[in-house]
CSV table of C-alpha atoms in Angstrom, one decimal:
chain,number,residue,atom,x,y,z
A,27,UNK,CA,-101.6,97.3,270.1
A,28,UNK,CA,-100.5,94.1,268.1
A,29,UNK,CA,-97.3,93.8,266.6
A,30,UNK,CA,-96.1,90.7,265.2
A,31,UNK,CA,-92.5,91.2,263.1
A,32,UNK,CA,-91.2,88.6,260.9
A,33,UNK,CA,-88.5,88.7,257.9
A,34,UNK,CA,-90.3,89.3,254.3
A,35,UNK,CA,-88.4,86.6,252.5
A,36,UNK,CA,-85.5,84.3,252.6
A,37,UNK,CA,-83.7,82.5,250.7
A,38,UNK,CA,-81.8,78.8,251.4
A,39,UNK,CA,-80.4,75.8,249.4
A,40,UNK,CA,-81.7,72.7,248.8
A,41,UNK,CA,-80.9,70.0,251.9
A,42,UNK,CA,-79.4,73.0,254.2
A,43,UNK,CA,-81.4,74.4,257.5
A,44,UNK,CA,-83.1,77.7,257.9
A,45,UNK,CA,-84.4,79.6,261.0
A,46,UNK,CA,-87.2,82.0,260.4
A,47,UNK,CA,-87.7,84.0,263.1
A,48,UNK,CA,-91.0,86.1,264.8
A,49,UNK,CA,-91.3,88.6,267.4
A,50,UNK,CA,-94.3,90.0,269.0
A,51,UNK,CA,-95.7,92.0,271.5
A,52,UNK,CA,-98.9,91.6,272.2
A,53,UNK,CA,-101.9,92.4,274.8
A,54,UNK,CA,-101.3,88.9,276.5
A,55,UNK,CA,-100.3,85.4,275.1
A,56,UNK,CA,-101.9,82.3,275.1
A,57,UNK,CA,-99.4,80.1,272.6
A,58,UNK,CA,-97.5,80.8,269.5
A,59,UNK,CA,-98.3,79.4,266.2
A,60,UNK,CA,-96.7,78.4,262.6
A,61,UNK,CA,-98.1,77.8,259.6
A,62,UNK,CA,-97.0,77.6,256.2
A,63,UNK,CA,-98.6,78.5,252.9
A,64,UNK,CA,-98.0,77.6,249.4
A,65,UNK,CA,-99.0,80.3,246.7
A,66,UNK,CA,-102.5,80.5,246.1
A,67,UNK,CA,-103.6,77.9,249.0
A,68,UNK,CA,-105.1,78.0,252.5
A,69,UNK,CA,-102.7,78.0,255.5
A,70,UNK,CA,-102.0,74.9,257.5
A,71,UNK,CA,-101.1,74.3,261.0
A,72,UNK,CA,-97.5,73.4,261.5
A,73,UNK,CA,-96.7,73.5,265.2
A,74,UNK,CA,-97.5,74.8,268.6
A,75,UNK,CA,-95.5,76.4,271.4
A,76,UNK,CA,-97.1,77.8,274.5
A,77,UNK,CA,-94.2,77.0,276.9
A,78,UNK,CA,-90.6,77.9,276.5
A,79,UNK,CA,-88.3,75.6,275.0
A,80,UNK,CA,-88.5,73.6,271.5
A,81,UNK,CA,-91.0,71.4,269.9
A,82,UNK,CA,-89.8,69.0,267.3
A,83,UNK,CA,-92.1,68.1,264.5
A,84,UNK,CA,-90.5,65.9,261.9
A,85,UNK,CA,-88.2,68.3,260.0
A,86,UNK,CA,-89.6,71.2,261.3
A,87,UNK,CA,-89.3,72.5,264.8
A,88,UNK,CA,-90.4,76.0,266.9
A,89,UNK,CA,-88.9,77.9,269.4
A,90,UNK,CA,-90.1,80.2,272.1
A,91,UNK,CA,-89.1,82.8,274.6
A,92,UNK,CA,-91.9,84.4,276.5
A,93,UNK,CA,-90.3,86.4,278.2
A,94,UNK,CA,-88.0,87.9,274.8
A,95,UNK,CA,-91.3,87.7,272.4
A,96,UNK,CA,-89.4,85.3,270.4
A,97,UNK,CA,-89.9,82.6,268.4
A,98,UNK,CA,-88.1,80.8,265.4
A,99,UNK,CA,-89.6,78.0,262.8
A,100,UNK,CA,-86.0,75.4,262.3
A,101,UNK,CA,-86.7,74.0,259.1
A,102,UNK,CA,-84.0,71.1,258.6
A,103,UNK,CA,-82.7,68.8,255.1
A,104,UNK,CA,-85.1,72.0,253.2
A,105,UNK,CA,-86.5,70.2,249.8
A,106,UNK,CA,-87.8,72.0,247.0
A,107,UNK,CA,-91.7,71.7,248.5
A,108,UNK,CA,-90.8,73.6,251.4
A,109,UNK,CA,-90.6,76.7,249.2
A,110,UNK,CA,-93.7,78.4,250.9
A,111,UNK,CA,-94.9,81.1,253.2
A,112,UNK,CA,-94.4,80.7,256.7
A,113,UNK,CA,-97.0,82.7,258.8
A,114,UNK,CA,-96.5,83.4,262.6
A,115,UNK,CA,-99.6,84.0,264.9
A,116,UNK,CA,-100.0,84.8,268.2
A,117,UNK,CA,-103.2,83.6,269.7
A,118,UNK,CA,-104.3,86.6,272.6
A,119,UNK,CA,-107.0,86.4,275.1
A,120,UNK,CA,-110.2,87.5,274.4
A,121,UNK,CA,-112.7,87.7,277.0
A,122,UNK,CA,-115.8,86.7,274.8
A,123,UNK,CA,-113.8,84.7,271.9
A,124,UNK,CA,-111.9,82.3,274.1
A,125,UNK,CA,-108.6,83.3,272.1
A,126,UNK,CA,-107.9,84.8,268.7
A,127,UNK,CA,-105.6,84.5,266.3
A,128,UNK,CA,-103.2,87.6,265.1
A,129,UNK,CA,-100.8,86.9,262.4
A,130,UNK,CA,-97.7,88.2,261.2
A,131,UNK,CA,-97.4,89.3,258.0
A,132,UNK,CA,-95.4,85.9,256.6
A,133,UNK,CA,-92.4,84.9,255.7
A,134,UNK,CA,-91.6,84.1,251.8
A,135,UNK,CA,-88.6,81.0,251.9
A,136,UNK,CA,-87.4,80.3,248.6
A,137,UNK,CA,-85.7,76.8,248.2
A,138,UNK,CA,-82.9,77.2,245.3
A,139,UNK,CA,-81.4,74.0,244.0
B,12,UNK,CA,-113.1,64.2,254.5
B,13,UNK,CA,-113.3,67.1,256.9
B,14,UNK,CA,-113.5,70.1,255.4
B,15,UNK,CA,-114.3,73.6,254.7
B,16,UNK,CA,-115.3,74.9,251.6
B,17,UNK,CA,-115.9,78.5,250.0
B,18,UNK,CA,-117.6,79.2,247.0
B,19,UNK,CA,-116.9,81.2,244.6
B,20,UNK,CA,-113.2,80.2,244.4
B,21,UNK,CA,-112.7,83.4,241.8
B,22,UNK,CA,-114.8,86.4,241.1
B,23,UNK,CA,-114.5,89.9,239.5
B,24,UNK,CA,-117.5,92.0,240.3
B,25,UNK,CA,-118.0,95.5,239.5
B,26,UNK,CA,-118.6,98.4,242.2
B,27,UNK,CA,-121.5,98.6,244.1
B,28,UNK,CA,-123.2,95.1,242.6
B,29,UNK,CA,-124.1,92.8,246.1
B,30,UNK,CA,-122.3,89.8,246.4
B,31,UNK,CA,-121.8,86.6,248.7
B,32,UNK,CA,-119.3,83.9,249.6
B,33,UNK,CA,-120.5,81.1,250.8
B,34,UNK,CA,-118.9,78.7,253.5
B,35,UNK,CA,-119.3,75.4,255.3
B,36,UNK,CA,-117.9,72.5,256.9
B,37,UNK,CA,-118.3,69.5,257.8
B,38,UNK,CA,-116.7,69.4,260.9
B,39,UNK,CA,-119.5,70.2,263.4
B,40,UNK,CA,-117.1,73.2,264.3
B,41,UNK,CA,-118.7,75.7,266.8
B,42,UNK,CA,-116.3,78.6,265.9
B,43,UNK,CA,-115.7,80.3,262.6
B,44,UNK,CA,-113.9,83.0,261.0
B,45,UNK,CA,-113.3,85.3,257.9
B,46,UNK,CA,-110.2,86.5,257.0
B,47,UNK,CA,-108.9,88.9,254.2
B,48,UNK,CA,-105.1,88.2,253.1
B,49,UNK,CA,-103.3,91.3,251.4
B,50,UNK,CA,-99.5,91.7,250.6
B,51,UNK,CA,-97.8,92.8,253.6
B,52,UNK,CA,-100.4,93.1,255.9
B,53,UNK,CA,-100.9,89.2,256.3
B,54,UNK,CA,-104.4,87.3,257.3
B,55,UNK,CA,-106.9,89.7,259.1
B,56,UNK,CA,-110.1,89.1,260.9
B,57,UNK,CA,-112.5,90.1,259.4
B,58,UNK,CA,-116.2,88.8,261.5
B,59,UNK,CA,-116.5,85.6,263.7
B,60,UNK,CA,-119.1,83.8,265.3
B,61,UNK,CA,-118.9,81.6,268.4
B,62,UNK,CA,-122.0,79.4,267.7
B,63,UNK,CA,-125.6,79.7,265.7
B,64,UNK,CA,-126.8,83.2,265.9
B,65,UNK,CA,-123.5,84.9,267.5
B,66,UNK,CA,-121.2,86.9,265.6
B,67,UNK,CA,-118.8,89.6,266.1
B,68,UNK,CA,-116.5,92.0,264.4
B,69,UNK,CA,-113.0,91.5,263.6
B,70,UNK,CA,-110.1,94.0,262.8
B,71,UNK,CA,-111.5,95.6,259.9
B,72,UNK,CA,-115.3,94.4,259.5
B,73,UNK,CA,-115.8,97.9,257.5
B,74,UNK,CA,-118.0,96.9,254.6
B,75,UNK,CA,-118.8,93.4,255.3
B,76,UNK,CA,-121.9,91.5,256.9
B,77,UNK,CA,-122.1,87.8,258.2
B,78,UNK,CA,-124.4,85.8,259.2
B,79,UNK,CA,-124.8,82.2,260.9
B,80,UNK,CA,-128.4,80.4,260.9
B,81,UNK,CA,-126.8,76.7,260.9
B,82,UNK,CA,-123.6,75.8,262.5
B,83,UNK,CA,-122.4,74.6,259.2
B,84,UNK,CA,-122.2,77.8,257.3
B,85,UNK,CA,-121.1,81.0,257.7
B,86,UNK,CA,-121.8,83.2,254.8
B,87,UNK,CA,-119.9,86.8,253.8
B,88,UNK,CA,-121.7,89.6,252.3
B,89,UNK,CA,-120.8,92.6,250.7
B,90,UNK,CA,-123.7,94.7,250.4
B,91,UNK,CA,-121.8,97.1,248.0
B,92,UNK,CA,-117.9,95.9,247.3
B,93,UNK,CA,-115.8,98.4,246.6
B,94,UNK,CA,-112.2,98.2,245.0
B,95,UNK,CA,-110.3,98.5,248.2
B,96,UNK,CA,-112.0,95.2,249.3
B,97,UNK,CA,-110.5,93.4,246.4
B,98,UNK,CA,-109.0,90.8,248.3
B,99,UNK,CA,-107.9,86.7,249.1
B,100,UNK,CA,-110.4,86.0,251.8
B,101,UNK,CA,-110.1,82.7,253.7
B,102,UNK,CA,-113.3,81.0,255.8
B,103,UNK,CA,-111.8,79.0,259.0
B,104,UNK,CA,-113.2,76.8,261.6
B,105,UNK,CA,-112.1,75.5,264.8
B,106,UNK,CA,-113.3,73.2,267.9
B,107,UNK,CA,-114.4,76.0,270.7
B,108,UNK,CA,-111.9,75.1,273.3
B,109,UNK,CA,-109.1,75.1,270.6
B,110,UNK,CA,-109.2,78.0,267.9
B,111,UNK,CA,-105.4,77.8,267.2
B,112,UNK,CA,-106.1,74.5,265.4
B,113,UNK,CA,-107.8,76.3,262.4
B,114,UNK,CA,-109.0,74.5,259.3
B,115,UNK,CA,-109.1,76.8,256.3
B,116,UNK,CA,-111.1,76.8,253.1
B,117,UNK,CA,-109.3,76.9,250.0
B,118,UNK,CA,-109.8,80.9,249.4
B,119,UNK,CA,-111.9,83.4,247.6
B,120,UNK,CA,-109.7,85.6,245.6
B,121,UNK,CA,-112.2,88.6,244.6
B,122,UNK,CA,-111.4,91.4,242.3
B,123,UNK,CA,-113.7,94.3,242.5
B,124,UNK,CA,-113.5,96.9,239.6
């Protein structure tokens, strides 16, 4: 089966840094995803890892273990817009898609003054 | 502007009464995808289709028809909604050799009574 485990909601201050993190296990792995979602909107791509180690985007950066089934979202100097849902996936081989998508169920961050 | 869009953005239908949502983009995207968002169980998959005239099932494509005569669109029917299909439902699209890098539509949010 599919299993992708991630924290309901979190809560951080204004200007501080949060880590949200994502397990998984999965039948195979082709990349780990993050995306974030503001109430009542579509999702949109933040970042990327297929390899282990850390991407840096900006503010934002994503970690990833393959061989734990880890991986964290770093969201640094957080601002009141970040206050969002932050959605693992795990894209897994699929001989006649190419690759799908399997999401987590999201994280809800709350950004407090 | 690239984009995806889904129409109805709203609706509230009654049991058993035929409805679809429409999609399209712009995008010339070979690959697109419905999904169904519900608390805690996150974005599901509900059909897909790889190009003109190729579809498949999802996770849970129980009640739920597609089908894709132009590249651009990719409508979903529900031949007879029922109230556990009330639901956020997103339309995506991707280029073939990259379906990570999903563009979503703004969202369908359908109550079924």
């Amino acid at each position: 089966g599919q299993n992708i485990d991630q924290p309901t909601e979190m809560t951080a201050t204004e200007g501080a840094i949060v880590q949200i993190n994502c397990t998984y296990q999965t039948s195979g792995f082709n990349g780990l995803f993050w995306y974030q979602q503001h109430a009542g909107e579509a999702p949109t791509f933040l970042s990327y890892n297929v390899l282990d180690g850390l991407e840096e985007k900006g503010r934002f950066s994503s970690f990833l273990s393959r061989s734990k089934g880890y991986s964290y979202l770093l969201l640094k100097e957080l601002q009141m817009k970040d206050s969002a849902s932050y959605l693992c996936a795990v894209r897994v081989p699929i001989y006649n898609q190419g690759g799908k998508l399997i999401f987590g169920q999201g994280t809800e961050l709350s950004v407090k003054p | 502007e690239a984009q995806v869009t889904q129409n109805p953005r709203y609706l509230i239908t009654v049991t058993g009464k035929k409805l679809t949502v429409t999609c399209s983009q712009n995008m010339n995207h070979e690959y697109m995808s419905w999904y169904r968002q519900d608390p805690g169980l996150g974005l599901r998959q509900i059909y897909y289709s790889m190009n003109v005239e190729v579809t498949d099932k999802g996770d849970v494509p129980e009640g739920y028809k597609v089908s894709r005569k132009e590249k651009r669109n990719f409508p979903l029917i529900l031949e007879s909604p029922s109230p556990n299909q009330t639901s956020l439902y997103f339309c995506a699209s991707s280029p073939p050799t990259r379906t990570y890098e999903q563009y979503f539509g703004p969202g369908t949010r359908l109550t079924v009574t």
